[in-house]
Tab-separated table of C-alpha atoms in Angstrom:
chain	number	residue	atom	x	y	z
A	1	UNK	CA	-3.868	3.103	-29.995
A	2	UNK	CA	-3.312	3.463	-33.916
A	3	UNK	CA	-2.026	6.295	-34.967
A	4	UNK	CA	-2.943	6.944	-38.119
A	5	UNK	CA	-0.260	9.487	-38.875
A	6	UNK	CA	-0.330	9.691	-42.106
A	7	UNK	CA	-4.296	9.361	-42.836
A	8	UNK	CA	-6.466	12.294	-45.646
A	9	UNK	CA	-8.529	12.717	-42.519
A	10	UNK	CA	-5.764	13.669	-40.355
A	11	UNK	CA	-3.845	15.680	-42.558
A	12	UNK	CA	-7.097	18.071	-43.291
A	13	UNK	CA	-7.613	18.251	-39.739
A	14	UNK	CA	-4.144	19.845	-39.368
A	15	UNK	CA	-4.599	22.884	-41.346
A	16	UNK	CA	-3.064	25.896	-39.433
A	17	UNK	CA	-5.955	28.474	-38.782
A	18	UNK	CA	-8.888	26.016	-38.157
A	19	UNK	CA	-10.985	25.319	-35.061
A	20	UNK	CA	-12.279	21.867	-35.165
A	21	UNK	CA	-15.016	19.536	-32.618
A	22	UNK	CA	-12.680	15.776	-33.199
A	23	UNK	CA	-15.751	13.493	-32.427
A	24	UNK	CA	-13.583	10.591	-31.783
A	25	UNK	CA	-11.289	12.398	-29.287
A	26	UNK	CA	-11.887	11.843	-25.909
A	27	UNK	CA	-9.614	13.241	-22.777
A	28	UNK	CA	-8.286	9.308	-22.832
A	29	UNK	CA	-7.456	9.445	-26.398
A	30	UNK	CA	-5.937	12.529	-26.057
A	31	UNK	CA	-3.569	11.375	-23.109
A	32	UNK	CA	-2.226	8.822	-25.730
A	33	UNK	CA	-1.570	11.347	-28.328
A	34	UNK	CA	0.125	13.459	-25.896
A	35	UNK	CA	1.964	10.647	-24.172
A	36	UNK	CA	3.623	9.260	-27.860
A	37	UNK	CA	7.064	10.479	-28.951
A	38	UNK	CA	6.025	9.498	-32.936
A	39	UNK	CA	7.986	11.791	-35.085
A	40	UNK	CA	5.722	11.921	-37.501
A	41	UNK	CA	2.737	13.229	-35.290
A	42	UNK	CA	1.958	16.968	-34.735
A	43	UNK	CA	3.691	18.488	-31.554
A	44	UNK	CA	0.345	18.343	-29.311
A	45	UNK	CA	-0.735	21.036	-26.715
A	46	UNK	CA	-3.256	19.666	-23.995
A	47	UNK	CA	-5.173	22.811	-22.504
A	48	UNK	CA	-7.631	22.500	-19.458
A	49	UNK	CA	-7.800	25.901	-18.619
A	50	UNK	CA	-10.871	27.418	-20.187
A	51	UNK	CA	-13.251	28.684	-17.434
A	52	UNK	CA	-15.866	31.915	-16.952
A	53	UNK	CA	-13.470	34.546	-18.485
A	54	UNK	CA	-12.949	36.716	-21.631
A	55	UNK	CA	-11.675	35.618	-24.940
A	56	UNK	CA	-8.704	37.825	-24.482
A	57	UNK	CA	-7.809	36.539	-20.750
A	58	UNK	CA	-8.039	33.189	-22.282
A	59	UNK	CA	-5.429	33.957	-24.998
A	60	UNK	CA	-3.211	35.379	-22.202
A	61	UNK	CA	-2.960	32.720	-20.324
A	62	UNK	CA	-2.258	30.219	-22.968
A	63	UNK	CA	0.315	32.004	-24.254
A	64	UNK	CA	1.921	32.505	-20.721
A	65	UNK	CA	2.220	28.769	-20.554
A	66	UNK	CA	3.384	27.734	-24.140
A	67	UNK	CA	5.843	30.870	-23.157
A	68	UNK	CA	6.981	28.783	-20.212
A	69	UNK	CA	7.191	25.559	-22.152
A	70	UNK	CA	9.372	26.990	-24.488
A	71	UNK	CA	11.485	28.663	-22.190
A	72	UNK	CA	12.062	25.078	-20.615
A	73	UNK	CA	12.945	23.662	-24.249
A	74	UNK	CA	15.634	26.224	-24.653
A	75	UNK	CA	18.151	25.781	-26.306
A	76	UNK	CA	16.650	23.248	-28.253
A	77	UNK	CA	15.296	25.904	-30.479
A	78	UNK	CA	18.848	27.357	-31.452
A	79	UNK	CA	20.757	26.042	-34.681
A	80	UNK	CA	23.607	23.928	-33.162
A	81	UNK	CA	22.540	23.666	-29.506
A	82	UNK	CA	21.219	20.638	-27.766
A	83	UNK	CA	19.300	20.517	-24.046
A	84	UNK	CA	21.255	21.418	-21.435
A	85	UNK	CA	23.809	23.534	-23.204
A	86	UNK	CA	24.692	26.923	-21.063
A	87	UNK	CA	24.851	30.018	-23.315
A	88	UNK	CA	25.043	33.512	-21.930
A	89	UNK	CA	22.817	36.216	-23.220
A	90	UNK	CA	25.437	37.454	-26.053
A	91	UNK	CA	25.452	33.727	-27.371
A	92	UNK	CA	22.219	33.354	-27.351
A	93	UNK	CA	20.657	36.322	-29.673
A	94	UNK	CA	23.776	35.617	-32.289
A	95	UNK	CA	22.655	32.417	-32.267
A	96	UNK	CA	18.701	34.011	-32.713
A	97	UNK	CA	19.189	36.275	-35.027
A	98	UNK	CA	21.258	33.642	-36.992
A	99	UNK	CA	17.777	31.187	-36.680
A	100	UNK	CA	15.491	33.881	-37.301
A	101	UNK	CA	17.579	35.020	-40.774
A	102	UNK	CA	18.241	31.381	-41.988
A	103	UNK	CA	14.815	30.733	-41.542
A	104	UNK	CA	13.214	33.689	-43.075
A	105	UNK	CA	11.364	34.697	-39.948
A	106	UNK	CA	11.182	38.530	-38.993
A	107	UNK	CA	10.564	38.472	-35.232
A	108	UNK	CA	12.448	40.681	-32.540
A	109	UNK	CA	10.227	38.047	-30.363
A	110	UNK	CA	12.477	35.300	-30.897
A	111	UNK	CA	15.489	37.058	-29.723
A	112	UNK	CA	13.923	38.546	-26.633
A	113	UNK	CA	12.650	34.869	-25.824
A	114	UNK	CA	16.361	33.833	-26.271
A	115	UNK	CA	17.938	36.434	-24.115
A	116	UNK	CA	15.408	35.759	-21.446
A	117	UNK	CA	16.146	32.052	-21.396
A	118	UNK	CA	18.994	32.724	-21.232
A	119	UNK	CA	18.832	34.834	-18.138
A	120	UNK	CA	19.711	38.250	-19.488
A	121	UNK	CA	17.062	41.161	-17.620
A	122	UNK	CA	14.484	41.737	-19.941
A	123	UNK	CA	15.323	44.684	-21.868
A	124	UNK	CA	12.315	47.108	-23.347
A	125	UNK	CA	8.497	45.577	-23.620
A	126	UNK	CA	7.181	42.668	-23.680
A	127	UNK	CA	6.221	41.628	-27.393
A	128	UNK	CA	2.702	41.758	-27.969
A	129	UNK	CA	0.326	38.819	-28.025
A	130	UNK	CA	0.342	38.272	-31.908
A	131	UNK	CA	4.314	38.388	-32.078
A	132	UNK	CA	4.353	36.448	-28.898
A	133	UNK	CA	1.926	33.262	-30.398
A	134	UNK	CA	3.981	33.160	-34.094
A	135	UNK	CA	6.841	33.248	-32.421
A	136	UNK	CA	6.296	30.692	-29.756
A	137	UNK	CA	4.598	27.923	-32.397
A	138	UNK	CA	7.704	29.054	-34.524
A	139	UNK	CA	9.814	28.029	-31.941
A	140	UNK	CA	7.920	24.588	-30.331
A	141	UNK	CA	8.416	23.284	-34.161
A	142	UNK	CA	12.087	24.224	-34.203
A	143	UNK	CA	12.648	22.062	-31.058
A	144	UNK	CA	10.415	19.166	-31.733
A	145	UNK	CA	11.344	19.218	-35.959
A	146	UNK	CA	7.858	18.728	-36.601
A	147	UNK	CA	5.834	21.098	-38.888
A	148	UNK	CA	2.580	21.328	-37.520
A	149	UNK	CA	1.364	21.747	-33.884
A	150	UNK	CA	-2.504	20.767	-32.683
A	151	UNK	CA	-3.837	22.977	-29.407
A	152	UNK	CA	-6.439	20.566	-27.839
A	153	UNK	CA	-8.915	22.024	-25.964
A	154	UNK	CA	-10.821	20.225	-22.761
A	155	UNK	CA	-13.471	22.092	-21.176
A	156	UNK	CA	-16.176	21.221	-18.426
A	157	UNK	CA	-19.471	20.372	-19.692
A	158	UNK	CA	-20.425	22.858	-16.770
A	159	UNK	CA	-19.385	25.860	-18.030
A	160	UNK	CA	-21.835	28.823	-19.010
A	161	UNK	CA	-22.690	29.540	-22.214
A	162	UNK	CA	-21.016	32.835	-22.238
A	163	UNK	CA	-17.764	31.323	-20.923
A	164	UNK	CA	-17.699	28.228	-24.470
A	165	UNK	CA	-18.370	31.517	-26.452
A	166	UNK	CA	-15.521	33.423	-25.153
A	167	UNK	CA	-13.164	30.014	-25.281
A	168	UNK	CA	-14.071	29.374	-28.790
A	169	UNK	CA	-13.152	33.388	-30.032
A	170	UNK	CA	-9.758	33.029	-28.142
A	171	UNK	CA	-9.334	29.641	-29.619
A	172	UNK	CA	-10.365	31.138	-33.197
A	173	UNK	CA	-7.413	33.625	-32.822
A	174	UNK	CA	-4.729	31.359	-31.320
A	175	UNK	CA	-5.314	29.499	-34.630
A	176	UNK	CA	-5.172	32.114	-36.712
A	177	UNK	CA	-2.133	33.870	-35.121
A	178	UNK	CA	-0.264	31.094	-33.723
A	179	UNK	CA	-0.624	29.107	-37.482
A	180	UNK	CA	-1.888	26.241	-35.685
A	181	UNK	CA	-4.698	24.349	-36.002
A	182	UNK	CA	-7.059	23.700	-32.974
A	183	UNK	CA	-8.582	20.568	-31.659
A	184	UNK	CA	-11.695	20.815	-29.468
A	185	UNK	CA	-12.374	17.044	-27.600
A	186	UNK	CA	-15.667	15.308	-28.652
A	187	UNK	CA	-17.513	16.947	-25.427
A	188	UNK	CA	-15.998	20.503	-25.528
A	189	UNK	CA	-17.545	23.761	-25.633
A	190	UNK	CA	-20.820	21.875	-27.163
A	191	UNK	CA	-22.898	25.492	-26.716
A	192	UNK	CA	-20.683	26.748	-29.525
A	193	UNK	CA	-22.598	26.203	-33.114
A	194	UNK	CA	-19.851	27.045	-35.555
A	195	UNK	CA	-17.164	24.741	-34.478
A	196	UNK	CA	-17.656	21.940	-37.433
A	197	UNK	CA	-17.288	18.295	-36.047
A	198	UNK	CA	-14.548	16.251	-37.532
A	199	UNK	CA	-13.365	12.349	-37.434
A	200	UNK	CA	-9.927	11.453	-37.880
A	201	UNK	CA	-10.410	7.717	-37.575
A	202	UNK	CA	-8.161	7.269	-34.143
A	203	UNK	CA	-8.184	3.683	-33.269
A	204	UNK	CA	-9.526	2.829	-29.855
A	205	UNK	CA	-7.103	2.112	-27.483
A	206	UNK	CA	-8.392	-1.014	-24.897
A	207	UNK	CA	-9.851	0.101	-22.154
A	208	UNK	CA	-12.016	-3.697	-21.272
A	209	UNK	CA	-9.593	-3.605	-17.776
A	210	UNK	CA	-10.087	-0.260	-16.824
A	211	UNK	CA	-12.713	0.840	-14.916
A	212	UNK	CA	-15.319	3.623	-15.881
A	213	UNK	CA	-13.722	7.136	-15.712
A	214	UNK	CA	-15.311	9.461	-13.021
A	215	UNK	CA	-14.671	12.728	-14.837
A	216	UNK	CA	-15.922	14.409	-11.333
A	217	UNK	CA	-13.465	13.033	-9.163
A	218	UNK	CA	-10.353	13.082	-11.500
A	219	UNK	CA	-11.123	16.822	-11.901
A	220	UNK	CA	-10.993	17.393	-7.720
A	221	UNK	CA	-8.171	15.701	-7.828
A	222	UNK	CA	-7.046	18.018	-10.595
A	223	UNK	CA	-7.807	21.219	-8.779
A	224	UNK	CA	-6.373	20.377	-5.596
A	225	UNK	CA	-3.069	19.317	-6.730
A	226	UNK	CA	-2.513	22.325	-9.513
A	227	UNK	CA	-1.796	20.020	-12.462
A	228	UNK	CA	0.346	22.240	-15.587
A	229	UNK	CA	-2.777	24.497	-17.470
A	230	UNK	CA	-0.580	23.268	-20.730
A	231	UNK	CA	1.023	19.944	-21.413
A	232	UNK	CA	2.640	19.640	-24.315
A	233	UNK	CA	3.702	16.068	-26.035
A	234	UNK	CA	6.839	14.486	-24.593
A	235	UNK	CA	9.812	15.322	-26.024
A	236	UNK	CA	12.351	12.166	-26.414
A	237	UNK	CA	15.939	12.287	-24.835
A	238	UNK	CA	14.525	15.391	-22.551
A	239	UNK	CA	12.298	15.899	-19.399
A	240	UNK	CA	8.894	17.107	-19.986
A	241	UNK	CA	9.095	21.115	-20.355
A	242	UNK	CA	5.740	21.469	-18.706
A	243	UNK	CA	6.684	19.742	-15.460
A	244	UNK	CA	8.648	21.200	-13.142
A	245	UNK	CA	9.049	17.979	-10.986
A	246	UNK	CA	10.775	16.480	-14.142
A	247	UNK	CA	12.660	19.871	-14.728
A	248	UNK	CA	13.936	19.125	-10.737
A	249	UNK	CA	15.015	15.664	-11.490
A	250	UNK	CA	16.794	15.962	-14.042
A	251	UNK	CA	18.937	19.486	-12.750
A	252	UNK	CA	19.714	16.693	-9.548
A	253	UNK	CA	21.082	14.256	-11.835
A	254	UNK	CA	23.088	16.359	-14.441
A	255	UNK	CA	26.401	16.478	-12.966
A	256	UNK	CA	26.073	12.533	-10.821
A	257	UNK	CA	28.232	10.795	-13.231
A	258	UNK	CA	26.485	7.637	-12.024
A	259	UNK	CA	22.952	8.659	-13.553
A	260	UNK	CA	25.039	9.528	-17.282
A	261	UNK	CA	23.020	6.578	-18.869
A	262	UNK	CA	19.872	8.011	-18.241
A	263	UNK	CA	17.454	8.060	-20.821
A	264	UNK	CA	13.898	10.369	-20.744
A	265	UNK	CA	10.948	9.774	-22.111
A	266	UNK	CA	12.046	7.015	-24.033
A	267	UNK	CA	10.544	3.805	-25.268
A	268	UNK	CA	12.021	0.051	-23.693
A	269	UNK	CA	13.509	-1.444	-26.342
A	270	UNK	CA	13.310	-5.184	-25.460
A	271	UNK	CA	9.796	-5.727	-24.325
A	272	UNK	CA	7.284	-8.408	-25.814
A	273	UNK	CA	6.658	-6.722	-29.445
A	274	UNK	CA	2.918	-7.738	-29.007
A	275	UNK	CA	2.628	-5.573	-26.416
A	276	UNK	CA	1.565	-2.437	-26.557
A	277	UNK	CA	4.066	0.135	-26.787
A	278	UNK	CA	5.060	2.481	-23.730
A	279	UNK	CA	6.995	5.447	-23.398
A	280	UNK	CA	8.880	5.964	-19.874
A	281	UNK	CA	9.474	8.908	-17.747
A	282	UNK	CA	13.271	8.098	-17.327
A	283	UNK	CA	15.195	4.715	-18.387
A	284	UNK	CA	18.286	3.246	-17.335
A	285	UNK	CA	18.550	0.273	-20.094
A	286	UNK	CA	21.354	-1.239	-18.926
A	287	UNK	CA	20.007	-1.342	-15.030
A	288	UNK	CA	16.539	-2.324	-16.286
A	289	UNK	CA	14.886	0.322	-14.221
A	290	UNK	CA	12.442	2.464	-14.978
A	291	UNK	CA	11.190	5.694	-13.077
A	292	UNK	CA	7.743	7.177	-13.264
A	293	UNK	CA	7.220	10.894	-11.649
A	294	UNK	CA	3.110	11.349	-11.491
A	295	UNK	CA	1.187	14.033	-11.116
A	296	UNK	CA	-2.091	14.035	-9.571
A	297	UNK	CA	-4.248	13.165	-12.473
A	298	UNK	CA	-2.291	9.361	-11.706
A	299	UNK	CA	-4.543	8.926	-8.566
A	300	UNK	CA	-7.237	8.775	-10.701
A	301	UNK	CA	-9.293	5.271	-11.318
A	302	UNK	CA	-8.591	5.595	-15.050
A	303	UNK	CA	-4.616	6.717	-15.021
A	304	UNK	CA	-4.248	4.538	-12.014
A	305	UNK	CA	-5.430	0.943	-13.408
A	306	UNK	CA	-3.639	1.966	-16.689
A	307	UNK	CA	-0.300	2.471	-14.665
A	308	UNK	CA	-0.655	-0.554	-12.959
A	309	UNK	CA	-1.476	-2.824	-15.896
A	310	UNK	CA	2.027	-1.031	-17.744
A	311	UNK	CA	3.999	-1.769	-14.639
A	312	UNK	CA	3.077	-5.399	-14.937
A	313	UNK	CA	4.059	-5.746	-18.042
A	314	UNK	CA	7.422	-3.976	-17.592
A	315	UNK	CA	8.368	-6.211	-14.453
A	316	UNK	CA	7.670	-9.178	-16.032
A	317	UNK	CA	10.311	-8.789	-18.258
A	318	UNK	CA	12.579	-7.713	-15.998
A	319	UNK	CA	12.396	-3.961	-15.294
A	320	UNK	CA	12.234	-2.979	-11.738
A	321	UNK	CA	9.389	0.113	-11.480
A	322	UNK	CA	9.966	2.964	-9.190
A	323	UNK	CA	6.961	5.806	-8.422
A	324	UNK	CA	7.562	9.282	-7.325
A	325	UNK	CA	4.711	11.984	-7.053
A	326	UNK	CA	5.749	15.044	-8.324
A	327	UNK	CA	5.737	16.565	-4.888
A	328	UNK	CA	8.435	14.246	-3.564
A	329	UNK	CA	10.892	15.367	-6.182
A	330	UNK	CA	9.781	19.129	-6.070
A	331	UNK	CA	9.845	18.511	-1.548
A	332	UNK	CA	13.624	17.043	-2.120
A	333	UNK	CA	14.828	16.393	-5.413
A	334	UNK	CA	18.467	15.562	-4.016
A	335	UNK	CA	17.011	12.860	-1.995
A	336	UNK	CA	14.840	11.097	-4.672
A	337	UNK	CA	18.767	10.936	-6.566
A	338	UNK	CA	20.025	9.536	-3.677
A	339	UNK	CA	17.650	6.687	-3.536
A	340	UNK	CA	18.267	5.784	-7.072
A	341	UNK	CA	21.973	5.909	-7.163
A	342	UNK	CA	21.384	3.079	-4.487
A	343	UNK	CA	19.049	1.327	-6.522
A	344	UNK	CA	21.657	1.375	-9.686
A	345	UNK	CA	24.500	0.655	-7.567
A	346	UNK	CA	22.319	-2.780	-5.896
A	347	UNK	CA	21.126	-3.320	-10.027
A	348	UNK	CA	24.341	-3.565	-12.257
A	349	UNK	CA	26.669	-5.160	-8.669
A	350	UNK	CA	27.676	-8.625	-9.898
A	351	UNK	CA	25.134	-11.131	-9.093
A	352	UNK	CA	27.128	-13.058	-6.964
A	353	UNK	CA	27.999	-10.097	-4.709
A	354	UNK	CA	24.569	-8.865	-4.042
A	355	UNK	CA	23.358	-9.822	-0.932
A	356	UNK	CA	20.720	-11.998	-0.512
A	357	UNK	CA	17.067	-9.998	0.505
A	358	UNK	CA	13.547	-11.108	0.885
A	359	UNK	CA	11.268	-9.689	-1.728
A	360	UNK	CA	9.469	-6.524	0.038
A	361	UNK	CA	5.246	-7.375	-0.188
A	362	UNK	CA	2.859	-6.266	-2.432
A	363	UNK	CA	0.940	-3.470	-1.079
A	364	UNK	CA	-2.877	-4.100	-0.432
A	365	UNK	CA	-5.451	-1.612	-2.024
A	366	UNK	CA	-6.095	-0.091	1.685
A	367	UNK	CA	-2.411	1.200	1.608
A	368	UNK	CA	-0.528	3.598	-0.223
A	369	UNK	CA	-1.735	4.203	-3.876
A	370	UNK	CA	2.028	5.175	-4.270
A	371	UNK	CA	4.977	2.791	-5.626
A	372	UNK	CA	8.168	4.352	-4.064
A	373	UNK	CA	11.868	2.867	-2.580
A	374	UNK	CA	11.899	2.228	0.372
């Protein structure tokens, strides 16, 4: 997909405060956006939550998940401190009230966010909803150093009129009290008249190999599997903050001195430059092996053609592709480590000392859907 990062269109479309219908955004478009680690894209929030409730329950539970995403970034946010830095409670609201001064920014939020992350009790209330969104967008730039942040909204064609009334309000005051702007997909809350339609001139990615997305089933599959209500773009060099499966994986690996080299969410650097560009759960470059940790929106036709056509292209120039769902890391995390210190250890052995093994066969379509070790 083109990314046209720098584009008029896109750069109106990012004023904080406005609630805008993108006519040529689609849930697959959307993926992509979400999916690239571009630096000079807005941090992107992908919300599938809205259903039959009120405005203000709607605004509650967004918040309670960009809460949780941040918490999970921490202490990315803090000046000086890089991901997976341990600070105790003390540390961390110097460090806060240091950010918040140098940057002009008069929240108590921000420090009670900090302490909390840092796993000091929670001390007096909770901040309020409007100190609670500015200082969570305040914070989601800080750890992505981008300036602007885009809350995409999917919705179900299905829901009552009532409901994409209530959805747009809350959406109308995230924007104005979060200083983002707000990004409805081409088929979202269509009952709502005042949402203005927008085009930001997205090119299309190719979808001629995949097969027609079933909206239906990939929803079930949704549902049943409790996908994150907020995904938030990928954050290079770290583990997605919205998935706790990643979160899991990476907590087994931190102290294996074997896994050091690991790379997330990163981009292979030595693939075929006409081919289009991919970004990886977790990389070992050196190893040439790649692992993918899917959720259940991967079972889908769409997601699961488009995973098979990138895993093609990474074997073929040499990368060896492993598949975990998310429940087999969250199920036993230590054991999905132990599998791929074997893997490493078989990968960077001398040639000459590995031992010689027949090539394990290609599953048929009647078998597993899932890629794991064996």
């Amino acid at each position: 997909m083109d990314y046209p990062a720098t584009s008029p269109a896109l750069a109106a479309a990012l004023r904080p405060g406005h609630v805008l219908r993108i006519s040529d955004i689609d849930g697959l478009a959307l993926d992509d956006l979400v999916d690239s680690v571009a630096t000079d894209l807005p941090v992107f929030l992908d919300y599938r939550g809205p259903a039959d409730r009120t405005a203000r329950d709607v605004v509650t539970e967004v918040l309670d998940a960009l809460e949780s995403i941040v918490l999970a970034l921490f202490p990315t946010w803090l000046p000086g401190h890089h991901a997976g830095e341990l600070l105790d409670a003390d540390e961390a609201e110097d460090a806060a009230r240091r950010l918040c001064r140098d940057a002009a920014f008069t929240s108590s939020a921000v420090v009670h966010f900090a302490r909390m992350a840092a796993g000091a009790p929670s001390a007096g209330s909770r901040p309020g909803n409007e100190a609670r969104a500015a200082a969570l967008t305040f914070l989601l730039r800080r750890s992505y150093h981008r300036d602007t942040v885009v809350l995409a909204v999917r919705a179900s064609p299905d829901l009552p009129v009532r409901a994409q009334q209530a959805a747009a309000a809350a959406c109308r005051w995230i924007a104005d009290h979060g200083r983002l702007a707000v990004w409805l997909t081409s088929d979202a809350l269509l009952a709502v008249p005042w949402v203005p339609g927008f085009r930001i001139g997205v090119g299309s990615t190719d979808r001629s190999d995949l097969p027609t997305p079933d909206s239906a089933a990939d929803e079930s599959v949704d549902r049943a599997a409790g996908p994150p209500l907020l995904t938030v773009s990928r954050p290079a060099g770290s583990p997605a903050p919205h998935s706790a499966a990643e979160q899991a994986l990476e907590r087994a690996l931190t102290h294996q001195h074997w896994a050091r080299d690991r790379q997330w969410n990163r981009s292979p650097r030595d693939l075929d430059p006409l081919s289009p560009a991919v970004v990886v759960d977790l990389l070992w470059t050196r190893a040439k092996v790649v692992v993918e940790v899917d959720g259940a929106d991967h079972r889908g036709p769409v997601k699961y053609a488009r995973d098979r056509r990138r895993d093609n292209m990474l074997q073929r120039a040499g990368y060896l592709v492993l598949r975990y769902t998310n429940e087999q890391v969250l199920d036993d995390a230590t054991l999905v480590a132990a599998e791929l210190a074997a893997v490493l250890a078989e990968r960077t052995r001398p040639t000459g000392a590995r031992a010689a093994r027949p090539a394990p066969p290609t599953p048929t379509p009647e078998e597993s859907s899932w890629i794991t070790p064996g």
